[in-house]
Amino acid sequence: MPETTTERVEQILSWYESDNPGTRANLRRMLMSGRLGGTGKMVILPVDQGFEHGPARSFAKNPAGYDPEYHVQLALDAGCNAYAAPLGFIEAVAHKYAGRIPFILKLNNSDSLSKLGGAPISAVTGSVKEAVRLGCSAIGYTIYPASDARNAQYEHLRALTEEAKAHGLVVVVWSYPRGAGVSKEGETAVDIAAYAAQIAAQLGAHIIKVKPPKALVELAEAKKVYDEQKIPIATLADRVRHVVQSAFNGKRIVIFSGGEAKGTDAVLEEIRGLKEGGAFGSIMGRNAFQRPKAEALKLLAEVMKIYTT
Amino acid sequence: MPETTTERVEQILSWYESDNPGTRANLRRMLMSGRLGGTGKMVILPVDQGFEHGPARSFAKNPAGYDPEYHVQLALDAGCNAYAAPLGFIEAVAHKYAGRIPFILKLNNSDSLSKLGGAPISAVTGSVKEAVRLGCSAIGYTIYPASDARNAQYEHLRALTEEAKAHGLVVVVWSYPRGAGVSKEGETAVDIAAYAAQIAAQLGAHIIKVKPPKALVELAEAKKVYDEQKIPIATLADRVRHVVQSAFNGKRIVIFSGGEAKGTDAVLEEIRGLKEGGAFGSIMGRNAFQRPKAEALKLLAEVMKIYTT
Amino acid sequence: MPETTTERVEQILSWYESDNPGTRANLRRMLMSGRLGGTGKMVILPVDQGFEHGPARSFAKNPAGYDPEYHVQLALDAGCNAYAAPLGFIEAVAHKYAGRIPFILKLNNSDSLSKLGGAPISAVTGSVKEAVRLGCSAIGYTIYPASDARNAQYEHLRALTEEAKAHGLVVVVWSYPRGAGVSKEGETAVDIAAYAAQIAAQLGAHIIKVKPPKALVELAEAKKVYDEQKIPIATLADRVRHVVQSAFNGKRIVIFSGGEAKGTDAVLEEIRGLKEGGAFGSIMGRNAFQRPKAEALKLLAEVMKIYTT
Amino acid sequence: MPETTTERVEQILSWYESDNPGTRANLRRMLMSGRLGGTGKMVILPVDQGFEHGPARSFAKNPAGYDPEYHVQLALDAGCNAYAAPLGFIEAVAHKYAGRIPFILKLNNSDSLSKLGGAPISAVTGSVKEAVRLGCSAIGYTIYPASDARNAQYEHLRALTEEAKAHGLVVVVWSYPRGAGVSKEGETAVDIAAYAAQIAAQLGAHIIKVKPPKALVELAEAKKVYDEQKIPIATLADRVRHVVQSAFNGKRIVIFSGGEAKGTDAVLEEIRGLKEGGAFGSIMGRNAFQRPKAEALKLLAEVMKIYTT
Amino acid sequence: MPETTTERVEQILSWYESDNPGTRANLRRMLMSGRLGGTGKMVILPVDQGFEHGPARSFAKNPAGYDPEYHVQLALDAGCNAYAAPLGFIEAVAHKYAGRIPFILKLNNSDSLSKLGGAPISAVTGSVKEAVRLGCSAIGYTIYPASDARNAQYEHLRALTEEAKAHGLVVVVWSYPRGAGVSKEGETAVDIAAYAAQIAAQLGAHIIKVKPPKALVELAEAKKVYDEQKIPIATLADRVRHVVQSAFNGKRIVIFSGGEAKGTDAVLEEIRGLKEGGAFGSIMGRNAFQRPKAEALKLLAEVMKIYTT
């Protein structure tokens, strides 16, 4: 980590001055770590698919990934800003890697076994206390706006956020609208993505993770405003710009996920759109760890290059 | 803030003598701040629409409003008594504005994404501890009397009120009857609005916010009494007078909201009625921040003028 | 308050010797205050109708009652043993009246707006901590035996009772059978009223408030016993005697409410029956504060006279 | 209480050596008190019928029983090992009787008013803290294995047991299978009674109270084993022996209730069967306190005599 | 217990270096105790069937087993690494056996009496505090992935795990998929067993217990991957190898249960498959304690021999 913070990082940190020095130190670490350190951009490696989809679906393609150490070393070798995973994966490597790369402890997770009547609601699988014990820089939490369990999720996040900030941690929120309030198609509509970013920001998130938005407006009430005000949504860059604006006029870090594993060209094409729209970076899991390591390192290097040119 | 409190403010404060000095100091600050300081009247700027209606519907019309700093500066420039917003918006500006204008931290909020089976119940998005950390003067909380979730809401407010008072904060309650117990039309009936004010007062609110009441009596049992006792409800002033009386004979501060954005004349007409009926003031959001700043300042100045003449 | 406790009051206090000195001091205050002080009889003024029925239905008839100070002053002028009200009403006067007349803080209340599926379950609106802060002598709590929410109510009362006794407060329980387990008619049947008194006593109440019982036995299993044992229930005095016996053989203070506002003769007639049956006193709200003050004082004086002759 | 513990009592206490000295002291007190002190047998007087069935059904037959002092004095005069009752009854006499006879504070109770959809689940009416304050030796708690509320009941008992043991109290569990998992007839089947004893023992009970088992095996899976292993269940003594064996091979104290009031001969006949099967004693309520005192004393003396010959 | 830890045990312990010395000391004790001490293999005796199936079904075949001391002595005589049981059974012997053989306190249990609508959810019957008080080395907890009560179970386990680790205890998780999300047949499918192991590992378990997997893939999404990647599942050894790999590439201890009582040959045949697939050991209850002691000792010796050759 360079000794001197860059001007851009200082600017970003200036938006978080209500936070205590501990939290700002951890945010600084995340912004200054890895190959993108100091640029104000971030690429994060998240590995919670073993929990979410099961071990074989996640790791059989590249079996080195059954081992928790594989991933944190990949993140380090690729020069990622941070590594995110559930309790078990973090605990398996914390004694060796804590302090070498910032950890984000994912505090809730869902598996693919229980049906739960179709309702999206993750189980809490970690705590702020564990994040502190394991030397993490941040906690991660997923909310599902539009779900009927909204209140339980927002309220739990609220309590965790208060506790995390008091303990000098950064709060990363995965904001994924899903449930009775939106259509399947509309989950990544541009108005919904912008709203998801706004909600996470209002709930006190430092870093907000949403999905790349589609050229679609879901809600009728919103549609009127998008038409009247002629908000541009034709290109991915347009839509990303709108989502970033919706997160306190760009004063909250918004990063985007890549979703399902796909071809290298498709990945890079999307990254260019995100970059152009002003995204603060990407979080890339399956597209990285399901490739052989050399390929993964090459892809991540190209992604990072796009973000800095 | 003037050094000497006026007689009217001392009178108002005399109704709150069971509170500790900390709470009374904050109430004094709210009554002595801004252009109306010392008059016993209040105009408050609330900005929770980004959470409640989404970012584009709230801010696209006047895009400066995507930025949290815009609003607090608007409140300050207009000479409002206080600025109310959810956690994220307050936290984004607290380091710079706390102490310059009283903050009301809105502790619960609802978005327009989840359906929740139609039940009005907001998510808790802040805490007394956060209000203290961010230098706020008050907490704000919305209850929905007439809803089936009444007990959960009253009981949560009760606990927050106890905690807020112990920490020297003021308690502002938005009391909006809604749900299975009233008709849609009846939500702003005069008997319902008066009852809403009474409930908030009995629950220990210092400042009560209700909607301007209509010339309609909703409940049959109440109707008999309004007829027998010939309670005047023909004009807005009549109805406001009755609502204020229903809040401990005028010994609790009752302010009124403006509702949807509308034309300047309609806004001022309503304010005149509120003033005449003895309202302690207004809380005005969309009608202020969705106008260009110069227009908003002009409108707020006119509103304040009405309250002092 | 006289300096020397009477023999009768000492006898009553002897039934409460498992309580700590703080609680017994407050019970002594309640028994020694007002015009009935020292007689072992009590008349209490309760004013929670603003919350329960709404402001106009409660106070429009005698508009002085919109003001919280009216009621506590009425209780003081009439020589009542105590004044009972919800948080807001108590807090509005505590700084001025605490220590001049014992307060009972009503800790749960229900309004007439929410339907709650018809289930009788009040919202908690106060706490032991607040009762202590406001200088109260007692807490008040309403249970609805026969309701499906029985467990939640008894368990909450249990916790409050433990906390109140540890803080030197007296516990007053309103025991009103209502709900799926009794017919509407049976709510005030003599077996039900006796059972309601027994339950409150077993739950640790110091003072028990029930409704005057009717000459009706509700439960078949009980009916057999009333017939076999020839328990007299023909007159109000008979029934009151049975209810008082059912509260630990008269070793718990049992007082009776008057219910709806009614004519003076009807009120006094009922009081005579209560007195003859050994009631420890009455709690009288609407029949007092909805009359003009002079009339109310006259009525209360007559009631007190009956209890002492 | 004799100064020297007998060998039999020392043997019984040796099964409870994981408990702290406080708990073992209280268990020793219960085993050494009264006429059976030192024999390893117990007869306990429980009086919770006022709560469970109502006052008239419980006490009208012998009206002295309306008075809480009657029962504790009866237990003392009869030479019972302990007296069990809910909070109100214990509190009414604790200041005078604590230390003279061991108290068991019944921590949960059910009344006959609420229907609760037919589900057996008692309300919590006392606490370990109250048991300590009132000088009790033990807490009592009823579980209903086979009910759908099993988890709530076992988990609450678990927490109370942990707390009671930490405070030096003895834990007495009433284990009454009832609910969706057993037929009405099967509630006292021998396999069910044995299972009920095993569950209470595994949950950490010191003293287990079950109902006398019938010559019936309820569960098909169990029936096979009873047949194969030829477990004798023909006589009451056989069945009691099996139940006692099922409670850790006789290393937990198992006592039996008598149920409904019945004739003296029937009572004594049953006691002989219990004694022969190795029961540690009886808990006898209505059969004692609903008889005139002299008769009750005579009956209890005969019961005790059977247990010691 | 040998004084010097073997190299294999040191290797295993190296995977748990994020744990505190207390927890690692207890894990070391479990790995170094008994006949398999130092080999890195474990055989554990669990006795919770008295609670789960009832006393007669569990112990009538070998009635010595009614006595809690029988089992712990059997585990000690057989040279097991640990003894697992619910609170009652552990408490009955802790004063005598704690420190002689590691205890695993089973913290949740289910009986066969309640139906609970068919939902698999155990009652909590013990606590970390009790485990510490009774000198245990570990806590045990059962989760049912695929059940609708998943969140409650994972979240409770999470809290217990955090508490156990802070108190220097080892966490053993029984991971048994069951409920609405899997078919009855699929509960032991190889993909489900592998997923169950992964979930337990991600939740922070030190030792994971699953059932021997069958040659069946339950989930369609998983099936594609098993086919594509040609994951071998033909033999028990293949499947066990996959399950062990799914638990952090073999860096978490995975042991297997034997299920229902069966013939000696069948038991040993299965153990050979487990051994060959790299299982860390077995947990064997009914197959041990329902045999006469001499036979049980012989069987356990043979099992242990297989694991070490």
Short mmCIF file of C-alpha atoms in Angstrom, two decimals, chain B residues 39-40 42 48 58 88-89 92 105 111 123 132 140 150 185 206 216 250-253 275 288 302 308:
data_model
loop_
_atom_site.label_atom_id
_atom_site.label_comp_id
_atom_site.label_asym_id
_atom_site.label_seq_id
_atom_site.Cartn_x
_atom_site.Cartn_y
_atom_site.Cartn_z
CA THR B 39 -42.08 33.68 17.31
CA GLY B 40 -43.24 30.31 18.53
CA MET B 42 -41.86 26.76 12.91
CA ASP B 48 -37.23 11.72 2.84
CA SER B 58 -37.98 13.13 -6.10
CA GLY B 88 -27.95 8.60 4.90
CA PHE B 89 -28.84 12.19 4.02
CA ALA B 92 -23.65 12.89 4.42
CA LEU B 105 -33.25 12.24 12.25
CA ASP B 111 -40.09 2.72 0.14
CA ALA B 123 -38.88 0.04 8.41
CA VAL B 132 -26.70 11.58 19.20
CA GLY B 140 -38.73 11.78 13.97
CA ARG B 150 -50.58 -0.32 15.67
CA GLU B 185 -61.35 9.26 2.42
CA HIS B 206 -43.09 17.00 21.87
CA LEU B 216 -65.72 15.30 7.27
CA GLY B 250 -52.88 23.60 22.61
CA LYS B 251 -50.10 22.71 25.03
CA ARG B 252 -48.30 20.52 22.52
CA ILE B 253 -46.75 21.89 19.33
CA LYS B 275 -52.20 30.17 10.66
CA ALA B 288 -39.81 23.51 -1.61
CA GLU B 302 -43.85 34.07 1.97
CA THR B 308 -45.77 36.07 11.59
#
